[in-house]
XYZ file of C-alpha atoms in Angstrom:
629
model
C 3.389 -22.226 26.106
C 2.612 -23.693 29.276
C 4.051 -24.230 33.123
C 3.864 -27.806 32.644
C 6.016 -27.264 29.308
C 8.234 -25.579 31.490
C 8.447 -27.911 34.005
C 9.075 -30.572 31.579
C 12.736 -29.343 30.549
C 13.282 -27.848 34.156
C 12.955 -24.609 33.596
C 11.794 -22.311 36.555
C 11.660 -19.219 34.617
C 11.628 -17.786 31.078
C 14.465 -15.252 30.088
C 11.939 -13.548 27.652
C 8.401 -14.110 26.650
C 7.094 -13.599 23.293
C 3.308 -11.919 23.152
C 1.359 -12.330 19.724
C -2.037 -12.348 18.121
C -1.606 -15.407 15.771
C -1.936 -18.944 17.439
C 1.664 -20.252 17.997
C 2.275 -22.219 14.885
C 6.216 -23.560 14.832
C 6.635 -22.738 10.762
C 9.641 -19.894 9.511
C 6.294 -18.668 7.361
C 5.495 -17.687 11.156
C 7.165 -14.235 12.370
C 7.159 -15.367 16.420
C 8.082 -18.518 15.353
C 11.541 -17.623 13.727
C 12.761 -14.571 16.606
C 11.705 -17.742 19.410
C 13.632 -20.238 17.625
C 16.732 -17.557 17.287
C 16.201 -16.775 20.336
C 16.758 -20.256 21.748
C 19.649 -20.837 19.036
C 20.998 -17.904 21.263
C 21.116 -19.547 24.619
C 17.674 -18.115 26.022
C 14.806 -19.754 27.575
C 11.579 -18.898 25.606
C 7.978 -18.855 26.383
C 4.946 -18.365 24.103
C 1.391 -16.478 25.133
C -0.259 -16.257 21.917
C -3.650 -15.055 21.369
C -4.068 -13.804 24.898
C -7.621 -12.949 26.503
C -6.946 -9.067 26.781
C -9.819 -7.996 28.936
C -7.316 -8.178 32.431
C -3.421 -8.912 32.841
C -4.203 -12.724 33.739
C -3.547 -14.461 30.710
C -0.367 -12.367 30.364
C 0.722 -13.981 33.970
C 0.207 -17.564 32.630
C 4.633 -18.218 32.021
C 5.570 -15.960 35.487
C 7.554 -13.193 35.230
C 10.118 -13.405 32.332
C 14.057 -12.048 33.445
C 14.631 -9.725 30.466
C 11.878 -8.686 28.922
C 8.486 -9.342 26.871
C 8.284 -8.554 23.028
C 4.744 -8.010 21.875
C 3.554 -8.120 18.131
C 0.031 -8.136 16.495
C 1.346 -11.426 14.568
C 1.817 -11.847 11.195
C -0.597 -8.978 9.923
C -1.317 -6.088 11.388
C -4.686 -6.731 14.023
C -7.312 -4.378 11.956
C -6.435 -5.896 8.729
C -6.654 -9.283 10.268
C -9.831 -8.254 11.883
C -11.641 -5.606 9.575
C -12.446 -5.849 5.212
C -11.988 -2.755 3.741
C -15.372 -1.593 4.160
C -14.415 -1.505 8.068
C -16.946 -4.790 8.321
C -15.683 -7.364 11.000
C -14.510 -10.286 9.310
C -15.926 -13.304 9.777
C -12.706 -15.440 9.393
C -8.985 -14.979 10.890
C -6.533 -17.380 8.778
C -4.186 -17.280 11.852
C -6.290 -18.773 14.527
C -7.306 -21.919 14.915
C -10.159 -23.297 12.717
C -9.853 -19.892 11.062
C -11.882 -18.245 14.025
C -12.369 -15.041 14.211
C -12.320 -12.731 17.115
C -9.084 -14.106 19.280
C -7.260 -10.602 18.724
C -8.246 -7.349 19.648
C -7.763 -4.442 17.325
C -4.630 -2.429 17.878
C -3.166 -5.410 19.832
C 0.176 -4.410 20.313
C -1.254 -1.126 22.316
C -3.819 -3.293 24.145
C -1.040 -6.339 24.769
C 1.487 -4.132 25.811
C -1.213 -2.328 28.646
C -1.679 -5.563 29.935
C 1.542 -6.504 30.411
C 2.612 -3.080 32.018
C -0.544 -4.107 34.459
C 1.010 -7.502 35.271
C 4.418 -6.285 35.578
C 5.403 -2.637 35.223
C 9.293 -2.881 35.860
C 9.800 -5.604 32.792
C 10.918 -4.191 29.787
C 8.740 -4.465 26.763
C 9.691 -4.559 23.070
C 7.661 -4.117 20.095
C 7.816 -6.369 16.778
C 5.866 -7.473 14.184
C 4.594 -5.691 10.891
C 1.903 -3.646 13.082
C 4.750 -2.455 15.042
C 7.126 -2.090 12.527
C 4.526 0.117 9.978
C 3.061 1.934 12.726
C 6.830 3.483 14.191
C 6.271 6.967 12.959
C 2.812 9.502 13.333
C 0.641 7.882 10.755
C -2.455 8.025 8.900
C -5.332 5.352 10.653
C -8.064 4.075 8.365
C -10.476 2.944 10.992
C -10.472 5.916 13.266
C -10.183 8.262 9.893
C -7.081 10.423 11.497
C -3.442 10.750 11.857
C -2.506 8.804 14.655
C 0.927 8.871 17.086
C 3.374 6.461 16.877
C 2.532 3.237 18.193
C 5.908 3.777 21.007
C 3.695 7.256 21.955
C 0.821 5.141 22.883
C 2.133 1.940 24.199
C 4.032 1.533 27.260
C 7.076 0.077 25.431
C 10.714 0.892 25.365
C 11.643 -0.079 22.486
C 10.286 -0.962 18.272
C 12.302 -3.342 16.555
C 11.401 -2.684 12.730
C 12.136 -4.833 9.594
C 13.211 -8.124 10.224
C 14.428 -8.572 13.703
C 16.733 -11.495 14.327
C 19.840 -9.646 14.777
C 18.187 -6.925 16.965
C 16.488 -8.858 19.038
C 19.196 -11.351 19.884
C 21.906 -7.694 20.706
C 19.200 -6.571 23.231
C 18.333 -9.932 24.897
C 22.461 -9.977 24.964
C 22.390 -6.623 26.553
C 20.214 -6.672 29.157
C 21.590 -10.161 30.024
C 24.825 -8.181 30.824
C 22.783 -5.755 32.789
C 22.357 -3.145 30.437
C 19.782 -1.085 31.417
C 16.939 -0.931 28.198
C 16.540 2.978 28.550
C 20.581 3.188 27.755
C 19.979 0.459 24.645
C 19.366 3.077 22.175
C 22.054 2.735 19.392
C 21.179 -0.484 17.845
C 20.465 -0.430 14.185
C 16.792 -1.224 12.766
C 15.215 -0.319 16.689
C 13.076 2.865 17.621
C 13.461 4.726 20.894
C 11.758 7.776 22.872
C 13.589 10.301 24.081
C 12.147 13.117 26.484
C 10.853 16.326 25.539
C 13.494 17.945 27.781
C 16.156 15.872 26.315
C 15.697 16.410 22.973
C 15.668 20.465 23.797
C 18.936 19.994 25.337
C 20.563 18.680 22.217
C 19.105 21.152 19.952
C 20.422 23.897 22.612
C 23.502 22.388 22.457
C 23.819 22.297 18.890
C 22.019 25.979 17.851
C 24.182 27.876 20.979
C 27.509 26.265 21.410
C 28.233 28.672 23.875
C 26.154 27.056 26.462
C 27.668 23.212 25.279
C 29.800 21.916 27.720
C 33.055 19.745 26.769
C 31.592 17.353 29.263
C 28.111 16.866 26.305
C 29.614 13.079 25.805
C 26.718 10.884 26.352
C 25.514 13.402 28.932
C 22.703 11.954 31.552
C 19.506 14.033 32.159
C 18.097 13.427 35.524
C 16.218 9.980 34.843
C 19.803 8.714 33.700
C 18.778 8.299 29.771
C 21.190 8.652 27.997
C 21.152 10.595 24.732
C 22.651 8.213 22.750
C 25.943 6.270 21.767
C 26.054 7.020 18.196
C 28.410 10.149 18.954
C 30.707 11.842 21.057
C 28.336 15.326 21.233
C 25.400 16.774 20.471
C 26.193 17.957 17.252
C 27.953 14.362 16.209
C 24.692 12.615 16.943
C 21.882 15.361 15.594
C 24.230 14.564 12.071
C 23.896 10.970 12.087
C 19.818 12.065 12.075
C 17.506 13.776 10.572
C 14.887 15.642 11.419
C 10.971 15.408 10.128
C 7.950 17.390 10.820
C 6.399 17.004 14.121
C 3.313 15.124 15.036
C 1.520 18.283 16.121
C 2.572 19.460 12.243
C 1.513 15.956 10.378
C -1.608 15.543 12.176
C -2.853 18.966 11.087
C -0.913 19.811 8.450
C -1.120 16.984 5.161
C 1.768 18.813 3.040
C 3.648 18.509 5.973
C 2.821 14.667 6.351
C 3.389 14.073 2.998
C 6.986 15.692 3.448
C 7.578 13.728 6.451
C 6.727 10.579 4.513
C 8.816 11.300 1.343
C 12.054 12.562 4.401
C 12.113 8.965 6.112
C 10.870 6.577 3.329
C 14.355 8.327 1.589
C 15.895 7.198 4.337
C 15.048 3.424 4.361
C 18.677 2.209 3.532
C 20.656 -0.040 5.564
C 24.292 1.346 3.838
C 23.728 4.622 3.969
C 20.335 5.992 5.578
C 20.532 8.053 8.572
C 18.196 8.240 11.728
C 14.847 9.817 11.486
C 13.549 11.955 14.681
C 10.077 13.070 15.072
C 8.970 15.294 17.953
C 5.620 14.050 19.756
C 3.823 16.150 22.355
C 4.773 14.189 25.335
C 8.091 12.239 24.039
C 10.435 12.394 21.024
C 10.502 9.334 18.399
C 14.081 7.999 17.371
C 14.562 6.187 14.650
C 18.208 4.492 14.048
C 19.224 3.610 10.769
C 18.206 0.110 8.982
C 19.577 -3.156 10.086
C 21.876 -4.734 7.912
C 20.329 -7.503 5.935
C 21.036 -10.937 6.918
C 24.267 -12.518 4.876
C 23.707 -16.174 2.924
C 25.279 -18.007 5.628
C 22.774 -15.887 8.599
C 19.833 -16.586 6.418
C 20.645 -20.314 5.985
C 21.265 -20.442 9.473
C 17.760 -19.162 10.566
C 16.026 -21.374 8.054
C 17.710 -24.568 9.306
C 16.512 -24.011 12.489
C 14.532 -26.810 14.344
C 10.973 -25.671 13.129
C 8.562 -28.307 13.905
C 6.231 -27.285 10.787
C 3.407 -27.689 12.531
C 1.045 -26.178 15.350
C 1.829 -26.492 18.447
C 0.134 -30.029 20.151
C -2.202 -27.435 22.496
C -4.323 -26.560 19.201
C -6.947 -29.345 18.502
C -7.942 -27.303 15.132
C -5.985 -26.749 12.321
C -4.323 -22.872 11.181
C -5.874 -22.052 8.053
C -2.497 -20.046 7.706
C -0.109 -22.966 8.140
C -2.104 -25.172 5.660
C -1.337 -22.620 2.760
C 2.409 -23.002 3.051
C 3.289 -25.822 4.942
C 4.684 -27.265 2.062
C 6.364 -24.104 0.544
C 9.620 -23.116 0.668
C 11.015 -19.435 1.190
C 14.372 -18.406 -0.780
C 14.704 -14.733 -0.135
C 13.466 -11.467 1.375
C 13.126 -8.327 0.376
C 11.239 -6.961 -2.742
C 12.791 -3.728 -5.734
C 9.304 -3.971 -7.054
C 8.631 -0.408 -5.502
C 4.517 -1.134 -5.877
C 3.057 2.261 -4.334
C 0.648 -0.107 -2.541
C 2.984 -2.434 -0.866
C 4.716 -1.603 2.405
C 7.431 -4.588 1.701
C 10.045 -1.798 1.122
C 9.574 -0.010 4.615
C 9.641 -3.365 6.445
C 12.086 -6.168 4.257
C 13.740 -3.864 2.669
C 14.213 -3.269 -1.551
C 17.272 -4.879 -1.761
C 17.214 -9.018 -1.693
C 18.739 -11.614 0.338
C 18.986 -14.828 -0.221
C 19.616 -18.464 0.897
C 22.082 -20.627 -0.882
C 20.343 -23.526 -3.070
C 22.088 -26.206 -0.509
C 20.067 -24.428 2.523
C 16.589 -24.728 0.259
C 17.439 -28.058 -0.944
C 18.445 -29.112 2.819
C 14.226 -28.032 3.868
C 13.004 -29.723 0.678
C 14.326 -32.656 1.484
C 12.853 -32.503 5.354
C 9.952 -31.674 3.576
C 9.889 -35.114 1.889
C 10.204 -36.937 5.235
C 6.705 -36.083 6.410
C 3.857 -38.324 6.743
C 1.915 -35.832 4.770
C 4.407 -35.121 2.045
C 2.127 -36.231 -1.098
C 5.033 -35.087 -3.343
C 3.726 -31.401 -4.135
C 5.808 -28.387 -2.932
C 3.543 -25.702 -3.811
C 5.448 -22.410 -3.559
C 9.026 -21.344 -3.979
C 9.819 -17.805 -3.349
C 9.498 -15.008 -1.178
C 7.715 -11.549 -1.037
C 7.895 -12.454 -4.617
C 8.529 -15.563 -6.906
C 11.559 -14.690 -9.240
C 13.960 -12.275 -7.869
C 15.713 -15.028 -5.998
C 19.905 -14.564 -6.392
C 19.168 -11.308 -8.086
C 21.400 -8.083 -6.914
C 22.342 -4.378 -8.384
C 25.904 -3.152 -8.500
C 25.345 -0.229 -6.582
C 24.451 -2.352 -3.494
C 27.141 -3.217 -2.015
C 28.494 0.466 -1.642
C 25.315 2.484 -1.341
C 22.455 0.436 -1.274
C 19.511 0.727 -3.266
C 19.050 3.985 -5.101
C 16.812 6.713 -3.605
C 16.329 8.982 -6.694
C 14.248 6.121 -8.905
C 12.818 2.600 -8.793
C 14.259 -0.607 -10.056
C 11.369 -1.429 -12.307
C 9.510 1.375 -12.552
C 8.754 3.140 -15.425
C 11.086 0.612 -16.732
C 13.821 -2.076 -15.747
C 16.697 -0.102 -14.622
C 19.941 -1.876 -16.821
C 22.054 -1.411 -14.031
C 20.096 -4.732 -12.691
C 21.130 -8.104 -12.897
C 17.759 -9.681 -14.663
C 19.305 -13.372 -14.684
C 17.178 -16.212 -13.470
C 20.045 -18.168 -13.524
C 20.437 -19.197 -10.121
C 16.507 -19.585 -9.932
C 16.347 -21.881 -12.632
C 19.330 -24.156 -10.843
C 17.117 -24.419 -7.988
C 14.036 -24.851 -9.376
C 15.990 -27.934 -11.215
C 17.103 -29.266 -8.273
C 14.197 -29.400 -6.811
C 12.138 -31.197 -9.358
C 15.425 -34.141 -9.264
C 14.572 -34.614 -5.297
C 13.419 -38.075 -4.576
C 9.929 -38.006 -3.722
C 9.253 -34.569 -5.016
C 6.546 -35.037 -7.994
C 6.026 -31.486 -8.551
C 7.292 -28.097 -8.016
C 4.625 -25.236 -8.566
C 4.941 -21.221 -8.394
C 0.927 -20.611 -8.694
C 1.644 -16.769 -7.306
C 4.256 -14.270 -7.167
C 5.718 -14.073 -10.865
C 6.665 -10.663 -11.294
C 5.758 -10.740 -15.003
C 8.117 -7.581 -16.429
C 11.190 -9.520 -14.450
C 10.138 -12.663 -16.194
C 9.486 -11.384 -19.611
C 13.945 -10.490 -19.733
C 14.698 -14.462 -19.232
C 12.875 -16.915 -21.933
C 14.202 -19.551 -20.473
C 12.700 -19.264 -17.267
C 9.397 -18.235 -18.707
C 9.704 -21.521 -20.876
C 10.353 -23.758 -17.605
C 7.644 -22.013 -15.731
C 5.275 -22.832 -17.983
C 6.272 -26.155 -18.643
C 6.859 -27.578 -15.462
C 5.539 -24.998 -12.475
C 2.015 -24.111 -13.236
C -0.648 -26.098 -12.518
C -3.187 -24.771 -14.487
C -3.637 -21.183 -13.512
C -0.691 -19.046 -13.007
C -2.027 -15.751 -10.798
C -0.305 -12.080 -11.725
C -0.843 -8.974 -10.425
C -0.986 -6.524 -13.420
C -3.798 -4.237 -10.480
C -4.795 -2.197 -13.306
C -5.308 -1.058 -17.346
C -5.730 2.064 -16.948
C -2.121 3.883 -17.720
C -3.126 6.625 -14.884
C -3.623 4.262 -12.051
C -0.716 2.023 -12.930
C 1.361 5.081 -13.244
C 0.496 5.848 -9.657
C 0.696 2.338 -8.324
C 4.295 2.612 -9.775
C 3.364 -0.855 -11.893
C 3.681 -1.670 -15.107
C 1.750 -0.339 -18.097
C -0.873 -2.540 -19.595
C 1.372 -3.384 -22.824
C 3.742 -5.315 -20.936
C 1.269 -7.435 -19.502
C 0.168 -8.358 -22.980
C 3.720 -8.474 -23.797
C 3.368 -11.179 -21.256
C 0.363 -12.897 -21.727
C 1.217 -13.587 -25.471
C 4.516 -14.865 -24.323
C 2.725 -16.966 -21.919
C 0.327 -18.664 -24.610
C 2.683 -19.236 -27.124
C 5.033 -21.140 -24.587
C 2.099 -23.371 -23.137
C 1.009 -23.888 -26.885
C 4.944 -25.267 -27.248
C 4.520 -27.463 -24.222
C 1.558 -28.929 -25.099
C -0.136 -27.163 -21.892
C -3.552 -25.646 -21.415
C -2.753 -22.849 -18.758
C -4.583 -19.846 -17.751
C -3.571 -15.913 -16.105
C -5.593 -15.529 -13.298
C -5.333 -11.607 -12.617
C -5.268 -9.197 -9.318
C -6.890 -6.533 -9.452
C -7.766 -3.450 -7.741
C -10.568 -0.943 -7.373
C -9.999 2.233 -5.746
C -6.473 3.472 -5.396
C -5.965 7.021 -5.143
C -5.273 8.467 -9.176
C -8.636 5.947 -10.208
C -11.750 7.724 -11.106
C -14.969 6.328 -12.477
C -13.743 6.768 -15.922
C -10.328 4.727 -15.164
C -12.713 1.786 -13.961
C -14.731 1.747 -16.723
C -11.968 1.856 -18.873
C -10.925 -1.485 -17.318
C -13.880 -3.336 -17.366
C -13.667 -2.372 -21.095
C -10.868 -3.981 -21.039
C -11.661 -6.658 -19.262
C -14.440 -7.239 -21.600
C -12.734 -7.013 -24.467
C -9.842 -9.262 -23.727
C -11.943 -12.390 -21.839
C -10.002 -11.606 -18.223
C -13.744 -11.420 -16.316
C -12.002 -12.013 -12.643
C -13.750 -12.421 -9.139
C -9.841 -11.754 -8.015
C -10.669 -7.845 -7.323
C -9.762 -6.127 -4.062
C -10.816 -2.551 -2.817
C -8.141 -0.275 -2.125
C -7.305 -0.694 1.979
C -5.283 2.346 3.551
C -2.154 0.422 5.689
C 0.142 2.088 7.502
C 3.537 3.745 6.063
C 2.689 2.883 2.106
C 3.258 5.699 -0.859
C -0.773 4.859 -1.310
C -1.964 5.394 2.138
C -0.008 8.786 1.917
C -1.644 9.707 -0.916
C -4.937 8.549 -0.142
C -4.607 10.640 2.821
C -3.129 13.732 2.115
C -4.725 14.029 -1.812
C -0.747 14.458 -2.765
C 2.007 12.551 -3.876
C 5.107 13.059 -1.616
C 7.532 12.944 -3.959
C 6.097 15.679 -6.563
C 3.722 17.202 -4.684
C 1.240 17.180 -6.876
C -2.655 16.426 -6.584
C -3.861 12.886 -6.545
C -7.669 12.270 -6.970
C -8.896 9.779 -4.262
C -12.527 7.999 -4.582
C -12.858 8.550 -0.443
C -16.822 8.776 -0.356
C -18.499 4.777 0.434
C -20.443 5.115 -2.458
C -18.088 6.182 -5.202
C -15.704 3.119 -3.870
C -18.614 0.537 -4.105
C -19.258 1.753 -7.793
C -15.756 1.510 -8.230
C -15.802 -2.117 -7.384
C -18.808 -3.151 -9.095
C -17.701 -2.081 -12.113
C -14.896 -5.011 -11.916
C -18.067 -7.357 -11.667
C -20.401 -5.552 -13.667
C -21.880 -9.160 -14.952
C -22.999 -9.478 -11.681
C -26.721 -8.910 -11.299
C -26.236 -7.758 -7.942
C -24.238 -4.981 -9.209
C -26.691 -3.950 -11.595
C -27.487 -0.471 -9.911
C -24.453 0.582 -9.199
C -22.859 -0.178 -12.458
C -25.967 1.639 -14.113
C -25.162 4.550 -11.603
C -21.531 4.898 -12.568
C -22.047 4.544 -15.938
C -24.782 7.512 -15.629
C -22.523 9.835 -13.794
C -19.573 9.258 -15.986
C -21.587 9.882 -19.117
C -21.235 6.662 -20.056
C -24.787 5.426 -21.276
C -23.407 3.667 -24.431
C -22.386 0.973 -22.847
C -25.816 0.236 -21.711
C -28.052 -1.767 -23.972
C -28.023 -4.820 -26.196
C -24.921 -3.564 -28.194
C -21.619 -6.020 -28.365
C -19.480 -3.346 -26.403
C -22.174 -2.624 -23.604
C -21.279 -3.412 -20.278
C -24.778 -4.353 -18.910
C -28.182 -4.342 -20.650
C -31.039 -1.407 -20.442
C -33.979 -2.855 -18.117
C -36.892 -1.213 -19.356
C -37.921 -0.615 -15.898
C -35.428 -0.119 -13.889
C -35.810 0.501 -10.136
C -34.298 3.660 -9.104
């Protein structure tokens, strides 16, 4: 991170230098963290600038001028949810800096990093990672400007997106341009996003809709800046097949059937066995997508996890990471997440399909784990983008990946999927058997419908992984907002929650549900939130846990938040968009609050809903007898 560090193991410059808005914490929970530490495994010299002053190209000159090339992400969340609530409010916090300070990131960071760079050096290559990157690859809907916004490549001076999970991309081009590749001909690497000129991408289409004016000589033809078209094929027609096309910025931006067909063309095409590439004309270049990245086999994924992380920050940092102190004593298993939420952008970036490390590789960290000063015998997560799908695979994998045509879970567990918590369970064993581990909890994560097909893990969850409050996600009771958040109907999380109490009552336990929930998402209307704080009443699951629906970049929600539809029907989708309507939403959730007394009282009014004011059992809040208006 530093020319002395350099100096230190004789290095007199960096191959590639790795931009990013978090502080530089040395943790595989830490996205710049794992690509530098592959990236070393690899045989390259790697610097660090993270959390960069942005308002000149100075800070960005700190490490010299790297040989290959500079990757730039936001960090581990993209910069405006890192920076902004929902409400668009500055947040007063930033879990990824250093005593949780806020303000040490600019919004759209990877636009504003990249600039900077190009300032300091304009003939290094840049390449774009991260989830801000990565969600942000195709003409998209922007909540804080209100408006459909180009690709992030359109507006940055980049060369190239990696999306997903980026290990084995990033190590092929840092391999590539080591070999003297130039970056504008690296553009037939799986899970990477290139631009392609305007005049370029009229030549292929020429080529393809008038063959007569084709020549033989078409191979990997050169237009005057010496791009090339692409590798993936032999012609024009060979490569325009191994893509597809989608509408046009110019279309998406003004048109929102047209987005919402252009998000329902490449989230279909989101599959590492058998999706194709994705083009979308912008005004002043042409966005190519190429196909998903294979996922990482056991033995890759063991690999990268055994790498020499440090665990900690690095010595520069005289504050703690808020971040770091939340799962420095976790332990990931997998990635990748068939849960399908309509909310969740987990399948555009990991991936639906799941891959795993082998119990030896987790096992091998736990026991690291055990060797620190600060150990006290508590690992306090074991999972991934969720707790129990660890080991767990489809038959259709292998061959053609997950399916396209319907969800794993959703509006029920699909029987072609291998429910066993088998291999979980060995783990999780394992684990508890390690000398000096006390405990092993899973407080988060538990995908509740996966759990309620395997007793036995239920059973062991309850009797040896809670401690005290086990947190689910069940978002809403209403059956019209879970049916368009793709979740689970309310009757399987009672399913659930009387499973849960009558295994805690066997284990002599006194455990609790914690539940998410959310206010907001497009499908809920007034009436859908008061049903569920009905519910809520009811059933004695009064949570603070509530979050306001936030638009993010390249999710089924955000599309139909947007565009009023949803992509794969086309039909309507109500969406509370006003301020005022979302605040009552919200309120609602905490309608014992007195702060929320007037808006509850307003919501109940408009929805026609006065019976639940007064002194009455079922009312939600009482009638003041004079209430200010």
């Amino acid at each position: 991170m530093s020319p002395e560090e350099m100096k230190a193991r004789g290095w007199k410059e960096l191959d590639i230098i790795l931009v990013t808005g978090d502080a530089y914490v040395d943790h595989s929970s830490f996205g710049t963290a794992i690509i530098g530490r592959v990236l070393e495994d690899a045989g390259f010299r790697v610097g660090i600038i993270a959390q960069p002053q942005w308002d000149s190209p100075e800070d960005f000159k700190k490490l010299g001028k790297p040989r290959l090339f500079f990757s730039v992400s936001a960090g581990n969340t993209d910069s405006m949810v890192s920076n902004l609530t929902p409400g668009l409010k500055p947040r007063d916090k930033d879990a990824y800096s250093p005593g949780g300070r806020a303000g040490l990131r600019p919004n759209r960071a990877v636009i504003i990093y990249s600039n900077r760079i190009k300032e300091a050096f304009p003939e290094v290559p840049i390449v774009l990672g991260g989830i801000e990157a990565s969600l942000r690859r195709f003409a998209h809907y922007d909540y804080l400007s209100d408006k459909v916004r180009q690709s992030i490549l359109a507006d940055a001076p980049a060369d190239l997106i990696i999306y997903g999970m980026g290990e084995l991309q990033i190590v092929e081009i840092a391999k590539r341009l080591q070999a003297g590749e130039d970056i504008k001909n690296i553009r037939d690497i799986p899970g990477t996003v290139w631009k392609m000129e305007v005049k370029a991408w009229k030549e292929l289409k020429e080529g393809v809709e008038k063959p007569e004016k084709r020549s033989d000589k078409h191979e990997l033809k050169e237009n005057k800046s010496g791009q090339k078209y692409g590798k993936i094929a032999g012609n024009a027609a060979e490569f325009l097949n191994e893509y597809i096309g989608i509408p046009s910025f110019s279309e998406v931006s003004q048109d929102k059937a047209a987005f919402a067909k252009a998000f329902r063309m490449y989230f279909e095409e989101q599959n590492p066995v058998n999706g194709k590439g994705v083009i979308q004309p912008h005004p002043k270049t042409v966005i190519v997508q190429n196909r998903p990245m294979r996922l990482l086999t056991e033995a890759e994924m063991d690999h990268v996890y055994e790498l020499p992380f440090t665990g900690e920050t690095h010595p520069s940092y005289t504050e703690p990471v808020p971040a770091l102190e939340m799962v420095k004593f976790s332990l990931t298993t997998h990635r990748g997440c068939f849960g399908g939420c309509a909310f969740c952008a987990i399948t555009q970036h990991q991936g639906r399909m799941i891959a795993s490390r082998s119990i030896e590789s987790v096992l091998h960290e736990a026991k690291k784990l055990t060797e620190k000063p600060d150990f006290k015998g508590i690992i306090n997560g074991v999972g991934g983008p969720s707790a129990n799908m660890y080991g767990m695979e489809c038959g259709t994998w292998e061959k053609k990946g997950a399916c396209l045509d319907k969800s794993c879970l959703y509006p029920r567990i699909c029987p072609a999927l291998d429910t066993s918590h088998k291999k979980l369970l060995e783990l999780l064993r394992r684990l508890r058997e390690l000398p000096g581990v006390r405990q092993v909890f899973t407080g988060y994560g538990v995908r509740y419908d996966l759990a309620l097909k395997d007793e036995e893990y239920l059973e062991e969850l309850c009797t040896y992984h809670i401690s005290g409050q086990l947190r689910v996600a069940p978002e809403h009771f209403s059956r019209q907002v879970t049916n368009a958040m793709c979740k689970p109907g309310r009757e399987v999380y009672e399913k659930f929650a009387q499973k849960f109490t009558v295994l805690n009552r066997k284990c002599g336990k006194e455990q609790y549900i914690v539940n998410y929930l959310m206010s907001g998402h497009p499908g809920c209307t007034l009436e859908d939130m008061i049903e569920m704080a009905e519910y809520v009443r009811e059933h004695g699951g009064y949570t603070e846990q509530v979050q306001d629906f936030t638009p993010t970049p390249m999710t089924v929600s955000t599309c139909m938040y947007y565009t009023g539809l949803d992509p794969f029907t086309g039909k309507e989708v109500y969406v509370a968009r006003g301020k005022k309507e979302k605040a009552m939403q919200r309120a609602l959730m905490h309608y014992r609050s007195p702060a929320n007394y007037e808006l509850v009282y307003e919501a109940l009014e408009k929805a026609g809903r006065l019976d639940l004011v007064g002194n009455a059992q079922k009312c939600l809040i009482r009638r003041k007898e004079k209430r200010q208006r």
